[in-house]
Tab-separated table of C-alpha atoms and ligand atoms in Angstrom:
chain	number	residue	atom	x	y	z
B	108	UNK	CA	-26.099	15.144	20.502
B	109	UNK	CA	-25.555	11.478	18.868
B	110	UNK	CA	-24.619	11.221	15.249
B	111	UNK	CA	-23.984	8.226	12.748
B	112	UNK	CA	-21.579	8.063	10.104
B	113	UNK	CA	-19.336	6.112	7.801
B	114	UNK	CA	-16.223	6.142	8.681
B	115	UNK	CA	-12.263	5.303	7.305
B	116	UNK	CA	-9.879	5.436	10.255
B	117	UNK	CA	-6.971	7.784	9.452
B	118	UNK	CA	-5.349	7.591	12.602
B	119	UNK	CA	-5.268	5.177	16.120
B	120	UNK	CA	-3.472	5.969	18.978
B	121	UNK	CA	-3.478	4.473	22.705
B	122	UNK	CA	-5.021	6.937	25.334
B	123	UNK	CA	-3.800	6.939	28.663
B	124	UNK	CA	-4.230	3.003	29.894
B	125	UNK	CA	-7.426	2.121	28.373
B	126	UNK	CA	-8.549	4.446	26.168
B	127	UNK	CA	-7.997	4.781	22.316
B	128	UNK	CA	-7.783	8.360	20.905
B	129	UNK	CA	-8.545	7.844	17.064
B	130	UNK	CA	-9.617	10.120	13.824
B	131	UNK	CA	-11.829	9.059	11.313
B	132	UNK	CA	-12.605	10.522	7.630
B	133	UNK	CA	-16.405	10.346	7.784
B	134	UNK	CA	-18.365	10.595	4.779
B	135	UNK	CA	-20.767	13.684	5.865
B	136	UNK	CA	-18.887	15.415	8.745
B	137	UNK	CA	-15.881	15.383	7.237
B	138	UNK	CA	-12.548	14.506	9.569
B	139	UNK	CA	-13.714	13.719	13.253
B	140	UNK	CA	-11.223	13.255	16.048
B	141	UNK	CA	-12.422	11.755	19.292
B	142	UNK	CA	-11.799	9.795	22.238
B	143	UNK	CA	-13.301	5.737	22.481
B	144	UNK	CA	-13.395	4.720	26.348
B	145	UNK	CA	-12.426	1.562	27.081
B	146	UNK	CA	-11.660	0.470	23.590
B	147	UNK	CA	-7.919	-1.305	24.550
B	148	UNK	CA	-9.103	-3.646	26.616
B	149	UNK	CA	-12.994	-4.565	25.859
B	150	UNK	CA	-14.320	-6.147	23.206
B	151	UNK	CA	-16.788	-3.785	22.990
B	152	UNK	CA	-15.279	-2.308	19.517
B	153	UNK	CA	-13.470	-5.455	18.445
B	154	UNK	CA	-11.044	-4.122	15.424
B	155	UNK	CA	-12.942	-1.990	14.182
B	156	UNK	CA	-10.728	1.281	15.332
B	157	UNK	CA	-7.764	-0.515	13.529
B	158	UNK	CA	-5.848	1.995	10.497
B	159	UNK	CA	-7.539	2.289	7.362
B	160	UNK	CA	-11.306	-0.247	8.754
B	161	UNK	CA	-14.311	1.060	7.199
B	162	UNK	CA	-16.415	1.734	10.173
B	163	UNK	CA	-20.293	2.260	11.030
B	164	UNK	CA	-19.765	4.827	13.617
B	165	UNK	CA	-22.125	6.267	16.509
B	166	UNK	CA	-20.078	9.440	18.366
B	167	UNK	CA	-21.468	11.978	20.718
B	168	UNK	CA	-20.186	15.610	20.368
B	169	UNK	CA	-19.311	17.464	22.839
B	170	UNK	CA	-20.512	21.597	23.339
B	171	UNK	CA	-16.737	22.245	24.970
B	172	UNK	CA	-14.434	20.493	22.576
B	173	UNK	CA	-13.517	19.453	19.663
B	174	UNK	CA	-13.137	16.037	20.350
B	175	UNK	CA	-16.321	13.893	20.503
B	176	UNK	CA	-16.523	10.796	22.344
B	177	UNK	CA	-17.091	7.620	20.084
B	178	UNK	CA	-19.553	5.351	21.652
B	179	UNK	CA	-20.263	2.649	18.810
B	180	UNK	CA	-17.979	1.390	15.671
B	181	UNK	CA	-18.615	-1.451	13.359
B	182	UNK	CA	-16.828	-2.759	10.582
B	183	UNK	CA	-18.109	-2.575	7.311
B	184	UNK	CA	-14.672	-3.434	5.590
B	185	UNK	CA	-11.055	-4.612	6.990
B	186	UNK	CA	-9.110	-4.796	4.154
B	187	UNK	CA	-7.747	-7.982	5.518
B	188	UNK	CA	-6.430	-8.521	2.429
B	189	UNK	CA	-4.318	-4.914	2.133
B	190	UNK	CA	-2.621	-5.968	5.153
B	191	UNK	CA	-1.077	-9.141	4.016
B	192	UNK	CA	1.373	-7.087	2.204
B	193	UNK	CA	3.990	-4.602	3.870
B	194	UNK	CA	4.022	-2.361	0.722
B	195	UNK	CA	0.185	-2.061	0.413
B	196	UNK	CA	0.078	-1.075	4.157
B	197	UNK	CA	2.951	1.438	3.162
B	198	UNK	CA	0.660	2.627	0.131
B	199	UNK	CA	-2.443	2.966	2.293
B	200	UNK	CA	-0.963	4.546	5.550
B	201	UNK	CA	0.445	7.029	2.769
B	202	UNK	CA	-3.269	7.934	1.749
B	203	UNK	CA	-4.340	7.424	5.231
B	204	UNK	CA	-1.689	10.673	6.234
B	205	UNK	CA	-2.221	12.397	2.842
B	206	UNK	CA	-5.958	12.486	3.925
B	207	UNK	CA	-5.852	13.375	7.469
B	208	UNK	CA	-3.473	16.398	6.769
B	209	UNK	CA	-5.598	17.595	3.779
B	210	UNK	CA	-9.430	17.439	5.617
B	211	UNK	CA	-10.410	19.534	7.970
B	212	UNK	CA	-12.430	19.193	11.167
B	213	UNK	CA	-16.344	18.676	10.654
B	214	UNK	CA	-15.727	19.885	7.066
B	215	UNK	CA	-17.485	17.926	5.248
B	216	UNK	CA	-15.440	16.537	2.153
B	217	UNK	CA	-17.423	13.196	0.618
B	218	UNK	CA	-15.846	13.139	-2.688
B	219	UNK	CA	-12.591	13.010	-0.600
B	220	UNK	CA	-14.019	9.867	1.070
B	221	UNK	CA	-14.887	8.534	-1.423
B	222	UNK	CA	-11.834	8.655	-3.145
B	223	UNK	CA	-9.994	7.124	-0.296
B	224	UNK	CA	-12.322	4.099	0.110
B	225	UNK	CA	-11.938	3.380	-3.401
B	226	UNK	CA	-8.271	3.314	-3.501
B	227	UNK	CA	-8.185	1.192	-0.476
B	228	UNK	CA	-10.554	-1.238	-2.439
B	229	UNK	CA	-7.980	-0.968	-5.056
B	230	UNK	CA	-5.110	-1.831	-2.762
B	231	UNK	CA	-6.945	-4.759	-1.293
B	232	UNK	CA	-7.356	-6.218	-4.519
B	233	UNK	CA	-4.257	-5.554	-6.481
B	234	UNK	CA	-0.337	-5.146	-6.086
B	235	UNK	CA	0.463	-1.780	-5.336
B	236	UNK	CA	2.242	0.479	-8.232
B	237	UNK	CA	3.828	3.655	-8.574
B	238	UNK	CA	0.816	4.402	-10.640
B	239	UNK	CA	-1.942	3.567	-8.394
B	240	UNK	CA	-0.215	5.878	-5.452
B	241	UNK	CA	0.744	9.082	-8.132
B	242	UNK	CA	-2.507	8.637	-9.600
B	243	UNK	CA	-4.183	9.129	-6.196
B	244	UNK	CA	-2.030	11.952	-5.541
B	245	UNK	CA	-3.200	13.360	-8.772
B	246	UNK	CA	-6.722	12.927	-8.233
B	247	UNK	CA	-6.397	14.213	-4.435
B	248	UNK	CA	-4.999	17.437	-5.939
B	249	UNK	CA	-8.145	17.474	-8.579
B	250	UNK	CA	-10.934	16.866	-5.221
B	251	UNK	CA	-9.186	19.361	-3.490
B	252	UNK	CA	-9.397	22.160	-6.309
B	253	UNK	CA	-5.844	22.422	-6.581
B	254	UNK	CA	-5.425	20.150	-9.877
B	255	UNK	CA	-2.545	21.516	-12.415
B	256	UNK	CA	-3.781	22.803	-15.581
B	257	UNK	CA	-2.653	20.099	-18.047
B	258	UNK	CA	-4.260	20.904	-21.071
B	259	UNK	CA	-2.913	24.588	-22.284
B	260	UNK	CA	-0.221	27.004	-21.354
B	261	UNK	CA	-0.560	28.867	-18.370
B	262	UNK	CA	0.736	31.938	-20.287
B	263	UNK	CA	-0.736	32.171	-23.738
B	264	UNK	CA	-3.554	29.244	-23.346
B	265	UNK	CA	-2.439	27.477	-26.487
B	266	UNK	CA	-3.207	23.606	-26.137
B	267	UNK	CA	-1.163	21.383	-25.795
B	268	UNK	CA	-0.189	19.313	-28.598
B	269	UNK	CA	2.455	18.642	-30.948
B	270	UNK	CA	5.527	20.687	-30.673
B	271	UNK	CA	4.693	23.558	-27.928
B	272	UNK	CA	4.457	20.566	-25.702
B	273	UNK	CA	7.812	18.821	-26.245
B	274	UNK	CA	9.395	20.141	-23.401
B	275	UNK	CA	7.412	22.444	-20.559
B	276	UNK	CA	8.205	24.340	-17.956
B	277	UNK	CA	6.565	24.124	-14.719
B	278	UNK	CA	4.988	27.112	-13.121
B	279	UNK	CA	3.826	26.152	-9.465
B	280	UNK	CA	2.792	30.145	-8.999
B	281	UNK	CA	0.151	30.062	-12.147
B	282	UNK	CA	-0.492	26.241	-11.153
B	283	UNK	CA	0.649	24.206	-14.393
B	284	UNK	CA	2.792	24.606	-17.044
B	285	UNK	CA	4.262	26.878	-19.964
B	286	UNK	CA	4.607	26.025	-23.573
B	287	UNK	CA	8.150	26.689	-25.431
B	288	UNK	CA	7.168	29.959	-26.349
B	289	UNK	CA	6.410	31.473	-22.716
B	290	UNK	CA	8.999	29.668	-20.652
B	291	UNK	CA	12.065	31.772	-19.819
B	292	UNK	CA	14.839	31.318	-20.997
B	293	UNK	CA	17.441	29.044	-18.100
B	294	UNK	CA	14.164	27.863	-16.496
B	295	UNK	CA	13.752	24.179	-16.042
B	296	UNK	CA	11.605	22.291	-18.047
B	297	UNK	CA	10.173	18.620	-18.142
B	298	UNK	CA	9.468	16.512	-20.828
B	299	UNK	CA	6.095	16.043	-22.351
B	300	UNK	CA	5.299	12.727	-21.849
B	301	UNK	CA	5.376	13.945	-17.942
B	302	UNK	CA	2.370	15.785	-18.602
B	303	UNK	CA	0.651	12.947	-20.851
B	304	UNK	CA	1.348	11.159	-17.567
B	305	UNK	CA	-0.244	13.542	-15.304
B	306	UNK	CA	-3.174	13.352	-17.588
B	307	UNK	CA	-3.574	9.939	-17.741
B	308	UNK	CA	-3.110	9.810	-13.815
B	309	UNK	CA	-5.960	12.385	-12.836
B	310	UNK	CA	-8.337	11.264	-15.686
B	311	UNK	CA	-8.157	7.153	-15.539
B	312	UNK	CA	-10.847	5.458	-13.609
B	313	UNK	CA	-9.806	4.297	-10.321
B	314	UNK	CA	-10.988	0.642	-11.185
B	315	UNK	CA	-8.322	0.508	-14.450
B	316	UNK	CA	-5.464	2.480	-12.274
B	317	UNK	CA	-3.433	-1.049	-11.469
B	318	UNK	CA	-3.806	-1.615	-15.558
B	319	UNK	CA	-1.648	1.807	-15.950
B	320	UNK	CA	2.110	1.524	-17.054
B	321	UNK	CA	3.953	5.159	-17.689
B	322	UNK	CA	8.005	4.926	-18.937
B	323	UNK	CA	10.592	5.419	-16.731
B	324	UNK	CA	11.650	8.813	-17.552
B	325	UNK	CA	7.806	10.588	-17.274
B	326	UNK	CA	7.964	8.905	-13.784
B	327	UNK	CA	10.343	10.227	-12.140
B	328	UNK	CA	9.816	13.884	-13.778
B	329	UNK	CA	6.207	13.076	-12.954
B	330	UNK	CA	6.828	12.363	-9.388
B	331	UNK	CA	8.646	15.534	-8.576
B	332	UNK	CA	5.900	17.785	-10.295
B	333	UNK	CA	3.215	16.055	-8.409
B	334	UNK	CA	4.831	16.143	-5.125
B	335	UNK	CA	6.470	20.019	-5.671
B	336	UNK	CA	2.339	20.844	-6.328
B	337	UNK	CA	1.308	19.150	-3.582
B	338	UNK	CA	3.740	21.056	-1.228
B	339	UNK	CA	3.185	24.712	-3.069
B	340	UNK	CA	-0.803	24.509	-3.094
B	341	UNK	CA	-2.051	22.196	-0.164
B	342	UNK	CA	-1.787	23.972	3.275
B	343	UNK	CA	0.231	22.039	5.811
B	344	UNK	CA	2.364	19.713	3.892
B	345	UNK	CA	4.748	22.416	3.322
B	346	UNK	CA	7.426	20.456	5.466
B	347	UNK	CA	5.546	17.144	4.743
B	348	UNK	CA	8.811	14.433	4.224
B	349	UNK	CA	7.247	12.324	1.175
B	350	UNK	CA	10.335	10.536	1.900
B	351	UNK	CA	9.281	9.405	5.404
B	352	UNK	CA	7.292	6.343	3.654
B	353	UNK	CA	10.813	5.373	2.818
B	354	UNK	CA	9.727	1.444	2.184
B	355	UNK	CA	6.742	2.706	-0.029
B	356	UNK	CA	9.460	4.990	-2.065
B	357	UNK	CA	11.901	2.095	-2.044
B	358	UNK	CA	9.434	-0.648	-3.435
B	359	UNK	CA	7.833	2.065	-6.420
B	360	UNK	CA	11.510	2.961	-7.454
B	361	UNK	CA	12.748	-0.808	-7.937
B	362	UNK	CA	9.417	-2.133	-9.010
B	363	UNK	CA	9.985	0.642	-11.940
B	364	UNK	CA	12.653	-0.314	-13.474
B	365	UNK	CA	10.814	-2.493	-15.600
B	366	UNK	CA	12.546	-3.609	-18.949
B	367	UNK	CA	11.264	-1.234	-22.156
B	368	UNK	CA	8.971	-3.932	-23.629
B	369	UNK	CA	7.158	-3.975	-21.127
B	370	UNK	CA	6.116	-0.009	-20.970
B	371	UNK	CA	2.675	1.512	-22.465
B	372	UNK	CA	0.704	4.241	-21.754
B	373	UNK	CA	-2.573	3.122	-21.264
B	374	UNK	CA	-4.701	5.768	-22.351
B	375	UNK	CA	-8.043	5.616	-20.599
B	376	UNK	CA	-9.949	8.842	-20.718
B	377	UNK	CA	-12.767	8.716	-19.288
B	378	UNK	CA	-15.445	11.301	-17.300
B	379	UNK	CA	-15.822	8.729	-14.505
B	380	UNK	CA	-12.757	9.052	-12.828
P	43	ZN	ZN1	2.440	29.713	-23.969
């Protein structure tokens, strides 16, 4: 049976001499993994199984495997842009992993697709920021229905505001956070403006995530929450090295320390996110 798609390539790997063995996010059959004869040395599908290319894509499933056999691809976008700049490849082979870890076979997952095009739009257009990668973190945690609670405490559900939320703790088991009140006592705790941070992160619109500046401190706090969630709630990245995108981690941290004056939190809450 022949199905069309749309298509993000997550991954592209040589197969045997001539063959390419490649997996796509599509946006209706979720992740597909197959095999695309001939594709090394024909022109038959140009660039268009190149990382992170926005593809038209014809495959034909097999009743034996799991792997389907790609017959056409297309390019609808190459982000030839994106890959004038090492740390926006970085950024978007990040995603690219993040995603292909995270879907499942023939699962269908749109609003995951979606969210990946749109960040790759974003990286093709702009520089990339610590922002723009935690916030897509963030709002892979929120498609994914593993989003921290932000807005009240885990234990008593008071909201958030004023002084319960100077300091929190973080509870990965209840996923999100206690107020001053319910945290034990010795237990670590982070600093509020980490969770102003997180909010801002899953709730800005992807088009005004570039815009986004978030102080020093709340960063790095923010970081570790996001990636310790990650880890505790998304199966398989258990023993995923965030670390192994070591020029992506390098650039964020430097590009970060940017002098005080310079800091805001731009506040942008908004439904379409
Ligand atoms: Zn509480």
């Amino acid at each position: 049976m022949f199905v069309e798609d749309l298509g993000i390539v997550l991954r592209s790997q040589p197969l045997r001499e001539r063959d390419r063995l490649v997996t796509l996010l599509t946006e209706n059959h979720g992740r597909v993994t197959g095999v695309a004869k001939g594709a090394i040395h024909s022109r038959r599908f140009g660039g268009s199984l190149d990382l992170f290319t926005s593809v038209s894509v014809r495959w034909k499933e097999s009743p034996t495997s799991e792997l389907v056999r790609i017959e056409e691809a297309c390019t609808r976008k190459d982000f030839a842009t994106l890959r004038t700049q090492l740390e926006n490849i970085s950024a978007a082979g990040h995603f690219a992993d993040l995603t292909c870890r995270l879907s499942q076979d023939h699962q269908p997952a749109r609003e995951i697709f979606l969210l990946l095009a749109h960040y790759l739009v974003a990286l093709d257009t702009h520089p990339v920021t610590q922002e723009l990668v935690r916030s897509f973190e963030m709002k892979l945690l929120d498609r994914l229905g593993y989003s921290p609670e932000l807005e009240c405490c885990c234990g008593c559900a008071a909201a958030f505001d004023g002084v319960n939320s100077l300091e929190v703790a973080v509870s990965l088991q209840r996923g999100g956070f206690l107020c001053g009140d319910c945290t034990p006592s010795g237990a670590p705790v982070v600093s509020g403006h980490t969770l102003v941070w997180l909010q801002h992160a899953r709730l800005t619109p992807i088009a005004q995530v570039h815009g986004l500046r978030f102080p020093l401190m709340a960063q790095e706090e923010g970081v570790q929450v996001l990636q310790d969630f990650l880890r505790y709630h998304c199966p398989g990245l258990q023993n995923y090295a965030f670390r192994s995108h070591a020029l992506l981690e390098q650039f964020l941290a430097e590009n970060a320390q940017r002098p005080a004056s310079t800091q805001s939190t731009a506040a942008a809450r908004s439904s379409a996110t």
